[in-house]
Coordinates of C-alpha atoms and ligand atoms in Angstrom, one line a residue:
M1 CA -27.4 35.0 68.4
S2 CA -26.4 37.7 70.9
S3 CA -23.1 37.6 72.6
T4 CA -21.4 39.8 75.2
L5 CA -18.1 41.5 75.4
S6 CA -16.8 41.5 78.9
V7 CA -14.2 44.1 79.8
R8 CA -12.7 45.3 83.1
W9 CA -11.8 49.0 83.4
T10 CA -9.4 49.9 86.2
I11 CA -9.6 53.6 86.8
A12 CA -6.9 55.6 88.6
P13 CA -6.8 59.3 89.3
A14 CA -4.1 60.9 87.3
I15 CA -3.4 63.9 89.5
A16 CA -3.1 63.8 93.2
P17 CA -5.6 65.9 95.2
R18 CA -4.3 69.3 96.2
P19 CA -5.0 70.7 99.7
F20 CA -5.9 74.4 100.0
I21 CA -3.6 75.9 102.6
N22 CA -3.7 79.4 104.0
C23 CA -0.4 80.6 102.4
K24 CA 1.2 83.3 104.6
R25 CA 3.5 84.4 101.7
C26 CA 0.7 84.7 99.0
G27 CA -1.8 86.0 101.6
G28 CA -4.8 83.7 101.1
A29 CA -5.9 80.1 100.5
K30 CA -3.8 78.5 97.7
P31 CA -3.6 75.0 96.3
Y32 CA -0.5 73.1 97.3
R33 CA 0.9 70.4 95.1
C34 CA 2.6 67.2 96.4
S35 CA 6.4 67.3 96.0
E36 CA 6.6 63.4 96.4
K37 CA 9.3 64.0 99.0
F38 CA 9.1 62.9 102.6
R39 CA 10.7 64.6 105.6
V40 CA 11.8 62.1 108.3
N41 CA 12.7 63.5 111.7
A42 CA 14.2 61.3 114.3
N43 CA 14.3 62.5 117.9
G44 CA 15.9 59.7 119.9
K45 CA 13.5 56.8 119.5
R46 CA 10.6 59.0 118.3
I47 CA 10.0 59.4 114.6
D48 CA 7.9 62.0 112.7
V49 CA 7.3 61.7 109.0
W50 CA 5.7 64.3 106.8
L51 CA 4.9 64.4 103.1
I52 CA 6.0 67.8 101.7
Y53 CA 3.6 70.0 99.7
R54 CA 4.5 73.2 98.0
C55 CA 2.4 76.3 97.2
V56 CA 1.7 76.6 93.4
G57 CA 2.1 80.3 93.7
C58 CA 5.3 80.8 95.8
D59 CA 6.7 77.3 96.5
N60 CA 6.2 77.8 100.3
S61 CA 6.0 74.4 102.0
W62 CA 3.3 72.6 104.0
N63 CA 3.8 69.3 105.9
F64 CA 1.2 66.6 105.6
T65 CA 1.7 64.5 108.7
I66 CA 2.2 60.8 107.9
L67 CA 3.6 59.6 111.3
E68 CA 3.6 61.5 114.5
R69 CA 5.9 60.8 117.5
R70 CA 6.0 57.1 116.6
N71 CA 8.4 54.7 118.3
R72 CA 11.1 53.6 115.9
H73 CA 10.5 50.0 116.9
D74 CA 6.9 50.1 115.8
I75 CA 7.8 51.0 112.2
E76 CA 8.8 48.2 109.7
P77 CA 12.4 48.7 108.7
A78 CA 11.5 48.4 105.0
Q79 CA 8.8 51.1 105.5
L80 CA 11.3 53.4 107.1
T81 CA 13.8 52.8 104.3
A82 CA 11.1 53.6 101.8
L83 CA 10.2 56.8 103.6
E84 CA 13.8 57.9 103.9
S85 CA 14.5 57.2 100.2
N86 CA 11.3 59.0 99.0
D87 CA 9.9 55.9 97.4
P88 CA 7.7 57.2 94.7
A89 CA 5.0 54.4 95.0
L90 CA 4.7 55.0 98.8
A91 CA 4.5 58.8 98.2
R92 CA 1.7 58.2 95.7
R93 CA -0.2 56.0 98.1
F94 CA -0.3 58.8 100.7
A95 CA -0.8 61.6 98.2
F96 CA -3.9 59.8 96.7
D97 CA -5.5 59.2 100.1
A98 CA -8.0 62.0 99.7
A99 CA -9.8 61.2 102.9
A100 CA -6.7 61.5 105.1
L101 CA -5.6 64.6 103.3
R102 CA -9.0 66.2 103.7
N103 CA -8.8 65.4 107.4
R104 CA -5.6 67.3 107.8
A105 CA -6.1 70.2 105.4
G106 CA -9.8 70.8 105.5
R107 CA -10.4 71.7 101.9
I108 CA -8.9 69.8 99.0
E109 CA -9.2 70.0 95.2
E110 CA -9.6 66.7 93.4
S111 CA -9.0 66.4 89.7
S112 CA -11.4 64.4 87.5
D113 CA -8.5 63.4 85.2
V114 CA -8.1 59.7 85.3
T115 CA -6.2 56.9 83.5
V116 CA -8.3 53.9 82.4
R117 CA -6.6 50.5 82.0
K118 CA -8.8 48.2 79.9
E119 CA -8.6 44.4 80.1
L120 CA -10.6 42.2 77.8
L121 CA -12.1 39.4 79.9
D122 CA -14.3 37.6 77.4
G123 CA -15.8 37.9 73.9
E124 CA -14.7 39.5 70.6
P125 CA -15.5 43.1 69.7
G126 CA -16.3 42.1 66.2
R127 CA -18.9 39.5 67.2
A128 CA -20.6 40.8 70.3
D129 CA -23.6 43.1 70.5
A130 CA -23.6 43.9 74.2
L131 CA -21.0 45.3 76.5
A132 CA -20.5 44.1 80.1
L133 CA -18.2 46.5 82.0
E134 CA -16.7 45.8 85.4
L135 CA -15.4 49.0 87.0
R136 CA -12.5 49.1 89.4
L137 CA -11.6 52.3 91.1
E138 CA -8.0 52.8 92.5
G139 CA -8.2 55.8 94.8
T140 CA -11.0 58.4 94.6
A141 CA -11.9 60.6 91.7
P142 CA -14.9 62.9 91.5
L143 CA -15.9 61.4 88.1
R144 CA -19.4 61.0 86.9
L145 CA -20.3 57.6 85.3
D146 CA -21.8 59.2 82.2
R147 CA -18.7 61.3 81.6
L148 CA -16.5 58.3 82.0
L149 CA -18.6 56.1 79.7
A150 CA -19.1 58.8 77.0
G151 CA -15.3 59.7 77.0
E152 CA -14.0 56.2 76.9
L153 CA -16.6 54.8 74.4
G154 CA -16.5 57.7 72.0
L155 CA -20.2 58.6 72.5
S156 CA -21.9 61.9 73.2
R157 CA -23.6 62.1 76.6
S158 CA -26.9 62.7 74.9
R159 CA -26.5 59.5 72.9
L160 CA -25.7 57.6 76.1
Q161 CA -28.8 59.2 77.7
A162 CA -30.9 58.1 74.7
L163 CA -29.6 54.5 75.1
D164 CA -30.5 54.7 78.8
D165 CA -34.0 56.1 78.0
R166 CA -34.5 53.0 75.8
R167 CA -33.5 50.8 78.7
R168 CA -30.3 49.7 76.9
V169 CA -28.1 50.6 79.9
T170 CA -28.5 48.4 83.0
M171 CA -26.5 48.3 86.2
D172 CA -26.6 46.6 89.5
G173 CA -28.3 48.6 92.2
A174 CA -29.7 52.1 91.7
K175 CA -29.5 53.9 88.5
A176 CA -26.3 55.9 88.8
L177 CA -25.5 57.4 85.3
R178 CA -25.1 60.9 86.7
K179 CA -23.5 59.8 90.0
P180 CA -19.8 59.3 90.8
V181 CA -18.2 56.1 89.6
R182 CA -17.9 53.6 92.4
D183 CA -15.6 50.7 92.8
G184 CA -17.1 47.3 91.8
L185 CA -19.9 48.7 89.7
A186 CA -21.1 46.5 86.8
V187 CA -22.6 48.2 83.8
R188 CA -24.2 46.5 80.8
I189 CA -25.0 48.2 77.6
D190 CA -27.1 46.5 75.0
L191 CA -26.0 47.6 71.5
A192 CA -28.0 45.2 69.3
G193 CA -29.1 47.0 66.1
E194 CA -26.8 50.0 66.7
A195 CA -25.0 51.0 63.5
D196 CA -21.8 51.8 65.4
C197 CA -21.9 48.8 67.7
R198 CA -18.5 47.5 66.6
A199 CA -16.8 50.9 67.0
I200 CA -18.2 51.3 70.5
L201 CA -17.1 47.7 71.5
S202 CA -13.6 48.3 70.1
A203 CA -13.3 51.5 72.1
A204 CA -14.4 49.7 75.2
C205 CA -11.3 47.5 75.2
R206 CA -8.7 49.8 73.6
Ligands
ZN301 ZN1 2.1 80.8 98.4

């Protein structure tokens, strides 16, 4: 009797992307890290908001434009309060918006370090012999699926490849083991007859 362990992994990048800015003090392009501090400038009714980044070499600052010459009345009061008080959750939301940052800065550096939150949806690790993973991606991370699976399941990438070669790994849509993880991807790994089946299934939800 085969049974499936269903687990949801929510993957979030651990380090905010860093823009490369031409640093006048260092003389050359340098990565700038997010300070998680906003600068809010009110000029009459007009409001500008930036998120401040600092050069990793010399601490020089660079402003990531969040709001530009916006009418005060068009901004939610709660949003303005959050900006003025450097709300960490709001700062993170802007800092992890890699597309917007790339738009402003040109070149950015994204870390592949992620945190993975695992939720058991159905089944028992001790009884199942197949794993059904549902992947959720919060933000963007340049993370290959095989690296994620190998790291989180405690497998070597060659072992994972061997399972894939034996058609034990299936996913919806095109084969994407070497491609970046995408939001909503469902992956199924059939582990029937594998000696370390239980260890792999335990790792999947721990
Ligand atoms: Zn610098």
